[in-house]
PDB file of N, CA and C in Angstrom:
ATOM      1  N   MET Q   1       1.850  47.877 -10.188  1.00 57.00           N
ATOM      2  CA  MET Q   1       2.081  47.105  -8.984  1.00 57.00           C
ATOM      3  C   MET Q   1       3.043  47.880  -8.080  1.00 57.00           C
ATOM      4  N   THR Q   2       2.757  47.908  -6.782  1.00 61.00           N
ATOM      5  CA  THR Q   2       3.594  48.648  -5.849  1.00 61.00           C
ATOM      6  C   THR Q   2       4.851  47.864  -5.502  1.00 61.00           C
ATOM      7  N   SER Q   3       5.898  48.579  -5.113  1.00 72.00           N
ATOM      8  CA  SER Q   3       7.157  47.931  -4.752  1.00 72.00           C
ATOM      9  C   SER Q   3       7.368  47.915  -3.238  1.00 72.00           C
ATOM     10  N   TRP Q   4       6.331  48.243  -2.467  1.00 72.00           N
ATOM     11  CA  TRP Q   4       6.459  48.243  -1.021  1.00 72.00           C
ATOM     12  C   TRP Q   4       5.273  47.503  -0.417  1.00 72.00           C
ATOM     13  N   ARG Q   5       5.393  47.158   0.823  1.00 74.00           N
ATOM     14  CA  ARG Q   5       4.327  46.443   1.541  1.00 74.00           C
ATOM     15  C   ARG Q   5       3.889  47.278   2.729  1.00 74.00           C
ATOM     16  N   PHE Q   6       2.636  47.172   3.072  1.00 76.00           N
ATOM     17  CA  PHE Q   6       2.088  47.879   4.229  1.00 76.00           C
ATOM     18  C   PHE Q   6       2.683  47.321   5.514  1.00 76.00           C
ATOM     19  N   LEU Q   7       2.826  45.997   5.590  1.00 82.00           N
ATOM     20  CA  LEU Q   7       3.389  45.333   6.766  1.00 82.00           C
ATOM     21  C   LEU Q   7       4.721  44.685   6.407  1.00 82.00           C
ATOM     22  N   SER Q   8       5.609  44.605   7.383  1.00 90.00           N
ATOM     23  CA  SER Q   8       6.859  43.878   7.190  1.00 90.00           C
ATOM     24  C   SER Q   8       6.552  42.383   7.101  1.00 90.00           C
ATOM     25  N   ASN Q   9       7.532  41.616   6.676  1.00 94.00           N
ATOM     26  CA  ASN Q   9       7.339  40.168   6.641  1.00 94.00           C
ATOM     27  C   ASN Q   9       7.105  39.600   8.035  1.00 94.00           C
ATOM     28  N   HIS Q  10       7.682  40.211   9.051  1.00 94.00           N
ATOM     29  CA  HIS Q  10       7.429  39.759  10.413  1.00 94.00           C
ATOM     30  C   HIS Q  10       5.954  39.966  10.779  1.00 94.00           C
ATOM     31  N   GLY Q  11       5.419  41.125  10.447  1.00 91.00           N
ATOM     32  CA  GLY Q  11       4.007  41.400  10.709  1.00 91.00           C
ATOM     33  C   GLY Q  11       3.094  40.487   9.913  1.00 91.00           C
ATOM     34  N   ARG Q  12       3.451  40.251   8.669  1.00 93.00           N
ATOM     35  CA  ARG Q  12       2.649  39.369   7.822  1.00 93.00           C
ATOM     36  C   ARG Q  12       2.706  37.932   8.321  1.00 93.00           C
ATOM     37  N   ALA Q  13       3.861  37.509   8.841  1.00 95.00           N
ATOM     38  CA  ALA Q  13       3.983  36.163   9.410  1.00 95.00           C
ATOM     39  C   ALA Q  13       3.091  36.030  10.646  1.00 95.00           C
ATOM     40  N   LEU Q  14       3.029  37.078  11.462  1.00 93.00           N
ATOM     41  CA  LEU Q  14       2.127  37.047  12.627  1.00 93.00           C
ATOM     42  C   LEU Q  14       0.683  36.858  12.193  1.00 93.00           C
ATOM     43  N   VAL Q  15       0.280  37.523  11.124  1.00 91.00           N
ATOM     44  CA  VAL Q  15      -1.088  37.369  10.621  1.00 91.00           C
ATOM     45  C   VAL Q  15      -1.310  35.936  10.148  1.00 91.00           C
ATOM     46  N   CYS Q  16      -0.344  35.370   9.427  1.00 94.00           N
ATOM     47  CA  CYS Q  16      -0.464  33.981   8.962  1.00 94.00           C
ATOM     48  C   CYS Q  16      -0.626  33.022  10.139  1.00 94.00           C
ATOM     49  N   ILE Q  17       0.205  33.205  11.154  1.00 94.00           N
ATOM     50  CA  ILE Q  17       0.161  32.328  12.328  1.00 94.00           C
ATOM     51  C   ILE Q  17      -1.137  32.523  13.104  1.00 94.00           C
ATOM     52  N   ALA Q  18      -1.602  33.745  13.209  1.00 91.00           N
ATOM     53  CA  ALA Q  18      -2.870  34.002  13.902  1.00 91.00           C
ATOM     54  C   ALA Q  18      -4.019  33.312  13.181  1.00 91.00           C
ATOM     55  N   ASN Q  19      -3.969  33.301  11.864  1.00 91.00           N
ATOM     56  CA  ASN Q  19      -5.032  32.662  11.082  1.00 91.00           C
ATOM     57  C   ASN Q  19      -4.945  31.145  11.115  1.00 91.00           C
ATOM     58  N   ASP Q  20      -3.726  30.603  11.216  1.00 94.00           N
ATOM     59  CA  ASP Q  20      -3.535  29.156  11.193  1.00 94.00           C
ATOM     60  C   ASP Q  20      -2.365  28.779  12.088  1.00 94.00           C
ATOM     61  N   PRO Q  21      -2.614  28.569  13.384  1.00 94.00           N
ATOM     62  CA  PRO Q  21      -1.535  28.242  14.320  1.00 94.00           C
ATOM     63  C   PRO Q  21      -0.789  26.952  13.986  1.00 94.00           C
ATOM     64  N   GLY Q  22      -1.363  26.104  13.163  1.00 94.00           N
ATOM     65  CA  GLY Q  22      -0.711  24.864  12.756  1.00 94.00           C
ATOM     66  C   GLY Q  22      -0.051  24.953  11.395  1.00 94.00           C
ATOM     67  N   ALA Q  23       0.077  26.159  10.868  1.00 95.00           N
ATOM     68  CA  ALA Q  23       0.666  26.334   9.536  1.00 95.00           C
ATOM     69  C   ALA Q  23       2.087  25.788   9.496  1.00 95.00           C
ATOM     70  N   ARG Q  24       2.411  25.120   8.404  1.00 95.00           N
ATOM     71  CA  ARG Q  24       3.774  24.643   8.211  1.00 95.00           C
ATOM     72  C   ARG Q  24       4.642  25.806   7.749  1.00 95.00           C
ATOM     73  N   LEU Q  25       5.914  25.689   8.013  1.00 94.00           N
ATOM     74  CA  LEU Q  25       6.880  26.705   7.620  1.00 94.00           C
ATOM     75  C   LEU Q  25       6.773  27.005   6.127  1.00 94.00           C
ATOM     76  N   ARG Q  26       6.656  25.982   5.326  1.00 96.00           N
ATOM     77  CA  ARG Q  26       6.562  26.183   3.870  1.00 96.00           C
ATOM     78  C   ARG Q  26       5.275  26.901   3.472  1.00 96.00           C
ATOM     79  N   ASP Q  27       4.197  26.707   4.258  1.00 96.00           N
ATOM     80  CA  ASP Q  27       2.946  27.416   3.982  1.00 96.00           C
ATOM     81  C   ASP Q  27       3.103  28.913   4.260  1.00 96.00           C
ATOM     82  N   VAL Q  28       3.759  29.233   5.378  1.00 96.00           N
ATOM     83  CA  VAL Q  28       4.014  30.641   5.711  1.00 96.00           C
ATOM     84  C   VAL Q  28       4.892  31.258   4.628  1.00 96.00           C
ATOM     85  N   ALA Q  29       5.941  30.546   4.230  1.00 97.00           N
ATOM     86  CA  ALA Q  29       6.840  31.053   3.188  1.00 97.00           C
ATOM     87  C   ALA Q  29       6.083  31.311   1.888  1.00 97.00           C
ATOM     88  N   ALA Q  30       5.225  30.385   1.503  1.00 97.00           N
ATOM     89  CA  ALA Q  30       4.459  30.546   0.259  1.00 97.00           C
ATOM     90  C   ALA Q  30       3.519  31.744   0.337  1.00 97.00           C
ATOM     91  N   GLN Q  31       2.856  31.925   1.481  1.00 95.00           N
ATOM     92  CA  GLN Q  31       1.934  33.053   1.624  1.00 95.00           C
ATOM     93  C   GLN Q  31       2.670  34.391   1.584  1.00 95.00           C
ATOM     94  N   LEU Q  32       3.905  34.403   2.103  1.00 95.00           N
ATOM     95  CA  LEU Q  32       4.672  35.648   2.121  1.00 95.00           C
ATOM     96  C   LEU Q  32       5.478  35.857   0.850  1.00 95.00           C
ATOM     97  N   GLY Q  33       5.602  34.817   0.042  1.00 94.00           N
ATOM     98  CA  GLY Q  33       6.401  34.925  -1.181  1.00 94.00           C
ATOM     99  C   GLY Q  33       7.897  34.993  -0.892  1.00 94.00           C
ATOM    100  N   ILE Q  34       8.341  34.230   0.129  1.00 96.00           N
ATOM    101  CA  ILE Q  34       9.744  34.212   0.518  1.00 96.00           C
ATOM    102  C   ILE Q  34      10.220  32.763   0.580  1.00 96.00           C
ATOM    103  N   THR Q  35      11.517  32.576   0.780  1.00 97.00           N
ATOM    104  CA  THR Q  35      12.054  31.221   0.878  1.00 97.00           C
ATOM    105  C   THR Q  35      11.719  30.594   2.226  1.00 97.00           C
ATOM    106  N   ASP Q  36      11.769  29.268   2.277  1.00 97.00           N
ATOM    107  CA  ASP Q  36      11.560  28.556   3.536  1.00 97.00           C
ATOM    108  C   ASP Q  36      12.593  28.994   4.572  1.00 97.00           C
ATOM    109  N   ARG Q  37      13.825  29.183   4.121  1.00 97.00           N
ATOM    110  CA  ARG Q  37      14.891  29.591   5.032  1.00 97.00           C
ATOM    111  C   ARG Q  37      14.603  30.958   5.655  1.00 97.00           C
ATOM    112  N   ARG Q  38      14.131  31.889   4.840  1.00 98.00           N
ATOM    113  CA  ARG Q  38      13.800  33.229   5.359  1.00 98.00           C
ATOM    114  C   ARG Q  38      12.608  33.152   6.311  1.00 98.00           C
ATOM    115  N   ALA Q  39      11.605  32.338   5.983  1.00 97.00           N
ATOM    116  CA  ALA Q  39      10.450  32.166   6.873  1.00 97.00           C
ATOM    117  C   ALA Q  39      10.895  31.579   8.212  1.00 97.00           C
ATOM    118  N   HIS Q  40      11.813  30.630   8.165  1.00 97.00           N
ATOM    119  CA  HIS Q  40      12.341  30.044   9.396  1.00 97.00           C
ATOM    120  C   HIS Q  40      13.016  31.126  10.242  1.00 97.00           C
ATOM    121  N   GLY Q  41      13.796  31.992   9.602  1.00 98.00           N
ATOM    122  CA  GLY Q  41      14.461  33.079  10.315  1.00 98.00           C
ATOM    123  C   GLY Q  41      13.469  34.040  10.958  1.00 98.00           C
ATOM    124  N   ILE Q  42      12.416  34.360  10.238  1.00 97.00           N
ATOM    125  CA  ILE Q  42      11.399  35.280  10.758  1.00 97.00           C
ATOM    126  C   ILE Q  42      10.677  34.657  11.948  1.00 97.00           C
ATOM    127  N   ILE Q  43      10.264  33.404  11.815  1.00 97.00           N
ATOM    128  CA  ILE Q  43       9.561  32.743  12.913  1.00 97.00           C
ATOM    129  C   ILE Q  43      10.485  32.582  14.113  1.00 97.00           C
ATOM    130  N   THR Q  44      11.756  32.289  13.868  1.00 97.00           N
ATOM    131  CA  THR Q  44      12.731  32.219  14.959  1.00 97.00           C
ATOM    132  C   THR Q  44      12.836  33.567  15.664  1.00 97.00           C
ATOM    133  N   ASP Q  45      12.895  34.656  14.894  1.00 97.00           N
ATOM    134  CA  ASP Q  45      12.920  36.006  15.485  1.00 97.00           C
ATOM    135  C   ASP Q  45      11.703  36.231  16.380  1.00 97.00           C
ATOM    136  N   LEU Q  46      10.530  35.856  15.883  1.00 96.00           N
ATOM    137  CA  LEU Q  46       9.284  36.074  16.627  1.00 96.00           C
ATOM    138  C   LEU Q  46       9.236  35.231  17.901  1.00 96.00           C
ATOM    139  N   VAL Q  47       9.751  34.010  17.830  1.00 97.00           N
ATOM    140  CA  VAL Q  47       9.787  33.133  19.013  1.00 97.00           C
ATOM    141  C   VAL Q  47      10.791  33.670  20.028  1.00 97.00           C
ATOM    142  N   GLU Q  48      11.997  34.026  19.551  1.00 97.00           N
ATOM    143  CA  GLU Q  48      13.038  34.514  20.462  1.00 97.00           C
ATOM    144  C   GLU Q  48      12.656  35.835  21.135  1.00 97.00           C
ATOM    145  N   SER Q  49      11.881  36.648  20.449  1.00 95.00           N
ATOM    146  CA  SER Q  49      11.466  37.927  21.031  1.00 95.00           C
ATOM    147  C   SER Q  49      10.230  37.783  21.917  1.00 95.00           C
ATOM    148  N   GLY Q  50       9.651  36.582  21.954  1.00 95.00           N
ATOM    149  CA  GLY Q  50       8.525  36.317  22.842  1.00 95.00           C
ATOM    150  C   GLY Q  50       7.158  36.597  22.250  1.00 95.00           C
ATOM    151  N   TYR Q  51       7.098  36.999  20.986  1.00 95.00           N
ATOM    152  CA  TYR Q  51       5.805  37.312  20.379  1.00 95.00           C
ATOM    153  C   TYR Q  51       5.051  36.073  19.902  1.00 95.00           C
ATOM    154  N   VAL Q  52       5.774  34.966  19.745  1.00 97.00           N
ATOM    155  CA  VAL Q  52       5.156  33.704  19.340  1.00 97.00           C
ATOM    156  C   VAL Q  52       5.683  32.606  20.253  1.00 97.00           C
ATOM    157  N   ILE Q  53       4.787  31.713  20.676  1.00 97.00           N
ATOM    158  CA  ILE Q  53       5.160  30.536  21.443  1.00 97.00           C
ATOM    159  C   ILE Q  53       5.086  29.353  20.491  1.00 97.00           C
ATOM    160  N   LYS Q  54       6.176  28.572  20.435  1.00 96.00           N
ATOM    161  CA  LYS Q  54       6.231  27.408  19.550  1.00 96.00           C
ATOM    162  C   LYS Q  54       6.254  26.147  20.404  1.00 96.00           C
ATOM    163  N   THR Q  55       5.349  25.214  20.090  1.00 96.00           N
ATOM    164  CA  THR Q  55       5.326  23.925  20.772  1.00 96.00           C
ATOM    165  C   THR Q  55       5.291  22.820  19.729  1.00 96.00           C
ATOM    166  N   LYS Q  56       5.885  21.689  20.088  1.00 94.00           N
ATOM    167  CA  LYS Q  56       5.884  20.529  19.200  1.00 94.00           C
ATOM    168  C   LYS Q  56       4.582  19.761  19.370  1.00 94.00           C
ATOM    169  N   ASP Q  57       4.028  19.317  18.257  1.00 89.00           N
ATOM    170  CA  ASP Q  57       2.843  18.467  18.242  1.00 89.00           C
ATOM    171  C   ASP Q  57       3.177  17.301  17.317  1.00 89.00           C
ATOM    172  N   GLY Q  58       3.814  16.264  17.889  1.00 92.00           N
ATOM    173  CA  GLY Q  58       4.316  15.178  17.046  1.00 92.00           C
ATOM    174  C   GLY Q  58       5.499  15.686  16.238  1.00 92.00           C
ATOM    175  N   ARG Q  59       5.404  15.564  14.937  1.00 91.00           N
ATOM    176  CA  ARG Q  59       6.472  16.054  14.057  1.00 91.00           C
ATOM    177  C   ARG Q  59       6.236  17.490  13.605  1.00 91.00           C
ATOM    178  N   ARG Q  60       5.116  18.050  13.968  1.00 93.00           N
ATOM    179  CA  ARG Q  60       4.766  19.406  13.522  1.00 93.00           C
ATOM    180  C   ARG Q  60       4.881  20.398  14.661  1.00 93.00           C
ATOM    181  N   ASN Q  61       4.953  21.646  14.301  1.00 94.00           N
ATOM    182  CA  ASN Q  61       4.962  22.724  15.285  1.00 94.00           C
ATOM    183  C   ASN Q  61       3.583  23.368  15.348  1.00 94.00           C
ATOM    184  N   GLN Q  62       3.217  23.801  16.518  1.00 96.00           N
ATOM    185  CA  GLN Q  62       2.021  24.613  16.741  1.00 96.00           C
ATOM    186  C   GLN Q  62       2.517  25.962  17.236  1.00 96.00           C
ATOM    187  N   TYR Q  63       1.886  27.016  16.780  1.00 96.00           N
ATOM    188  CA  TYR Q  63       2.296  28.356  17.156  1.00 96.00           C
ATOM    189  C   TYR Q  63       1.148  29.071  17.851  1.00 96.00           C
ATOM    190  N   GLN Q  64       1.510  29.939  18.762  1.00 95.00           N
ATOM    191  CA  GLN Q  64       0.520  30.780  19.434  1.00 95.00           C
ATOM    192  C   GLN Q  64       1.080  32.191  19.505  1.00 95.00           C
ATOM    193  N   VAL Q  65       0.330  33.145  18.995  1.00 94.00           N
ATOM    194  CA  VAL Q  65       0.745  34.549  19.052  1.00 94.00           C
ATOM    195  C   VAL Q  65       0.411  35.086  20.435  1.00 94.00           C
ATOM    196  N   ARG Q  66       1.347  35.751  21.054  1.00 94.00           N
ATOM    197  CA  ARG Q  66       1.130  36.399  22.353  1.00 94.00           C
ATOM    198  C   ARG Q  66       0.418  37.728  22.096  1.00 94.00           C
ATOM    199  N   VAL Q  67      -0.889  37.677  22.037  1.00 89.00           N
ATOM    200  CA  VAL Q  67      -1.696  38.841  21.664  1.00 89.00           C
ATOM    201  C   VAL Q  67      -1.705  39.927  22.732  1.00 89.00           C
ATOM    202  N   ASP Q  68      -1.220  39.603  23.928  1.00 91.00           N
ATOM    203  CA  ASP Q  68      -1.220  40.569  25.023  1.00 91.00           C
ATOM    204  C   ASP Q  68       0.001  41.485  25.022  1.00 91.00           C
ATOM    205  N   LEU Q  69       0.978  41.202  24.165  1.00 90.00           N
ATOM    206  CA  LEU Q  69       2.197  42.007  24.151  1.00 90.00           C
ATOM    207  C   LEU Q  69       2.004  43.287  23.346  1.00 90.00           C
ATOM    208  N   PRO Q  70       2.736  44.339  23.707  1.00 85.00           N
ATOM    209  CA  PRO Q  70       2.626  45.599  22.962  1.00 85.00           C
ATOM    210  C   PRO Q  70       3.277  45.499  21.587  1.00 85.00           C
ATOM    211  N   ILE Q  71       2.842  46.338  20.705  1.00 81.00           N
ATOM    212  CA  ILE Q  71       3.454  46.436  19.381  1.00 81.00           C
ATOM    213  C   ILE Q  71       4.863  46.990  19.563  1.00 81.00           C
ATOM    214  N   PRO Q  72       5.875  46.351  18.955  1.00 78.00           N
ATOM    215  CA  PRO Q  72       7.252  46.767  19.215  1.00 78.00           C
ATOM    216  C   PRO Q  72       7.704  48.039  18.515  1.00 78.00           C
ATOM    217  N   ASP Q  73       6.951  48.547  17.572  1.00 71.00           N
ATOM    218  CA  ASP Q  73       7.384  49.733  16.825  1.00 71.00           C
ATOM    219  C   ASP Q  73       7.199  51.001  17.630  1.00 71.00           C
ATOM    220  N   PRO Q  74       8.186  51.921  17.575  1.00 65.00           N
ATOM    221  CA  PRO Q  74       7.985  53.238  18.193  1.00 65.00           C
ATOM    222  C   PRO Q  74       7.071  54.073  17.320  1.00 65.00           C
ATOM    223  N   PRO Q  75       6.401  55.077  17.773  1.00 62.00           N
ATOM    224  CA  PRO Q  75       6.308  55.420  19.178  1.00 62.00           C
ATOM    225  C   PRO Q  75       5.364  54.478  19.888  1.00 62.00           C
ATOM    226  N   PRO Q  76       5.584  54.256  21.194  1.00 64.00           N
ATOM    227  CA  PRO Q  76       4.702  53.339  21.918  1.00 64.00           C
ATOM    228  C   PRO Q  76       3.283  53.897  21.965  1.00 64.00           C
ATOM    229  N   THR Q  77       2.353  53.093  21.515  1.00 69.00           N
ATOM    230  CA  THR Q  77       0.954  53.522  21.470  1.00 69.00           C
ATOM    231  C   THR Q  77       0.121  52.872  22.557  1.00 69.00           C
ATOM    232  N   GLY Q  78       0.683  51.868  23.210  1.00 73.00           N
ATOM    233  CA  GLY Q  78      -0.095  51.130  24.190  1.00 73.00           C
ATOM    234  C   GLY Q  78      -0.981  50.084  23.560  1.00 73.00           C
ATOM    235  N   ARG Q  79      -0.974  50.010  22.240  1.00 74.00           N
ATOM    236  CA  ARG Q  79      -1.781  49.005  21.543  1.00 74.00           C
ATOM    237  C   ARG Q  79      -1.136  47.640  21.694  1.00 74.00           C
ATOM    238  N   LYS Q  80      -1.966  46.625  21.734  1.00 81.00           N
ATOM    239  CA  LYS Q  80      -1.503  45.258  21.876  1.00 81.00           C
ATOM    240  C   LYS Q  80      -1.539  44.566  20.511  1.00 81.00           C
ATOM    241  N   ILE Q  81      -0.693  43.535  20.360  1.00 78.00           N
ATOM    242  CA  ILE Q  81      -0.633  42.765  19.125  1.00 78.00           C
ATOM    243  C   ILE Q  81      -2.014  42.233  18.747  1.00 78.00           C
ATOM    244  N   GLY Q  82      -2.763  41.750  19.723  1.00 82.00           N
ATOM    245  CA  GLY Q  82      -4.088  41.192  19.447  1.00 82.00           C
ATOM    246  C   GLY Q  82      -5.039  42.187  18.814  1.00 82.00           C
ATOM    247  N   GLU Q  83      -4.925  43.452  19.193  1.00 81.00           N
ATOM    248  CA  GLU Q  83      -5.798  44.482  18.614  1.00 81.00           C
ATOM    249  C   GLU Q  83      -5.502  44.661  17.130  1.00 81.00           C
ATOM    250  N   VAL Q  84      -4.242  44.651  16.775  1.00 76.00           N
ATOM    251  CA  VAL Q  84      -3.858  44.800  15.366  1.00 76.00           C
ATOM    252  C   VAL Q  84      -4.250  43.556  14.589  1.00 76.00           C
ATOM    253  N   LEU Q  85      -3.997  42.368  15.164  1.00 77.00           N
ATOM    254  CA  LEU Q  85      -4.349  41.133  14.475  1.00 77.00           C
ATOM    255  C   LEU Q  85      -5.852  41.011  14.269  1.00 77.00           C
ATOM    256  N   GLU Q  86      -6.623  41.511  15.207  1.00 81.00           N
ATOM    257  CA  GLU Q  86      -8.083  41.491  15.056  1.00 81.00           C
ATOM    258  C   GLU Q  86      -8.498  42.258  13.805  1.00 81.00           C
ATOM    259  N   LEU Q  87      -7.798  43.333  13.510  1.00 76.00           N
ATOM    260  CA  LEU Q  87      -8.088  44.121  12.316  1.00 76.00           C
ATOM    261  C   LEU Q  87      -7.585  43.451  11.046  1.00 76.00           C
ATOM    262  N   LEU Q  88      -6.421  42.791  11.140  1.00 71.00           N
ATOM    263  CA  LEU Q  88      -5.765  42.251   9.955  1.00 71.00           C
ATOM    264  C   LEU Q  88      -6.077  40.793   9.662  1.00 71.00           C
ATOM    265  N   ALA Q  89      -6.365  40.001  10.687  1.00 63.00           N
ATOM    266  CA  ALA Q  89      -6.593  38.574  10.496  1.00 63.00           C
ATOM    267  C   ALA Q  89      -7.939  38.368   9.818  1.00 63.00           C
ATOM    268  N   TRP Q  90      -7.917  37.631   8.744  1.00 54.00           N
ATOM    269  CA  TRP Q  90      -9.127  37.446   7.954  1.00 54.00           C
ATOM    270  C   TRP Q  90     -10.192  36.672   8.701  1.00 54.00           C
ATOM    271  N   THR Q  91      -9.818  35.797   9.605  1.00 47.00           N
ATOM    272  CA  THR Q  91     -10.816  35.030  10.336  1.00 47.00           C
ATOM    273  C   THR Q  91     -11.354  35.792  11.527  1.00 47.00           C
ATOM    274  N   GLY Q  92     -10.621  36.820  11.957  1.00 45.00           N
ATOM    275  CA  GLY Q  92     -11.072  37.614  13.093  1.00 45.00           C
ATOM    276  C   GLY Q  92     -11.082  36.844  14.392  1.00 45.00           C
ATOM    277  N   ASN Q  93     -10.209  35.813  14.514  1.00 48.00           N
ATOM    278  CA  ASN Q  93     -10.240  34.978  15.705  1.00 48.00           C
ATOM    279  C   ASN Q  93      -9.180  35.334  16.736  1.00 48.00           C
ATOM    280  N   ALA Q  94      -8.517  36.451  16.587  1.00 46.00           N
ATOM    281  CA  ALA Q  94      -7.505  36.841  17.577  1.00 46.00           C
ATOM    282  C   ALA Q  94      -8.204  37.270  18.861  1.00 46.00           C
ATOM    283  N   ASP Q  95      -7.764  36.719  19.970  1.00 50.00           N
ATOM    284  CA  ASP Q  95      -8.337  37.046  21.277  1.00 50.00           C
ATOM    285  C   ASP Q  95      -7.590  38.244  21.840  1.00 50.00           C
ATOM    286  N   THR Q  96      -8.258  39.374  22.004  1.00 43.00           N
ATOM    287  CA  THR Q  96      -7.598  40.589  22.444  1.00 43.00           C
ATOM    288  C   THR Q  96      -7.729  40.825  23.933  1.00 43.00           C
ATOM    289  N   THR Q  97      -8.131  39.822  24.690  1.00 42.00           N
ATOM    290  CA  THR Q  97      -8.264  40.009  26.128  1.00 42.00           C
ATOM    291  C   THR Q  97      -7.000  39.665  26.852  1.00 42.00           C
TER     292      THR Q  97
END
């Protein structure tokens, strides 16, 4: 078993949210194998940086990935988040336009 991951937890959280915009925090945490508190921190990071939009739907949150934003890692490639999610999201429902 490898001791490293191809994507960071932030990247993996984006994939989870892209696949299920209504995912609960505990569902994201379970999929990533991290605590609820850490998942909350990651999603907060993504919202504060503008890569995810969070809206309330009753008592639950709905998330939307900003697929039009560039990938934040250097070197700048000009690639958009939606292009990467299209490759990584199992449902293939990321809109890259």
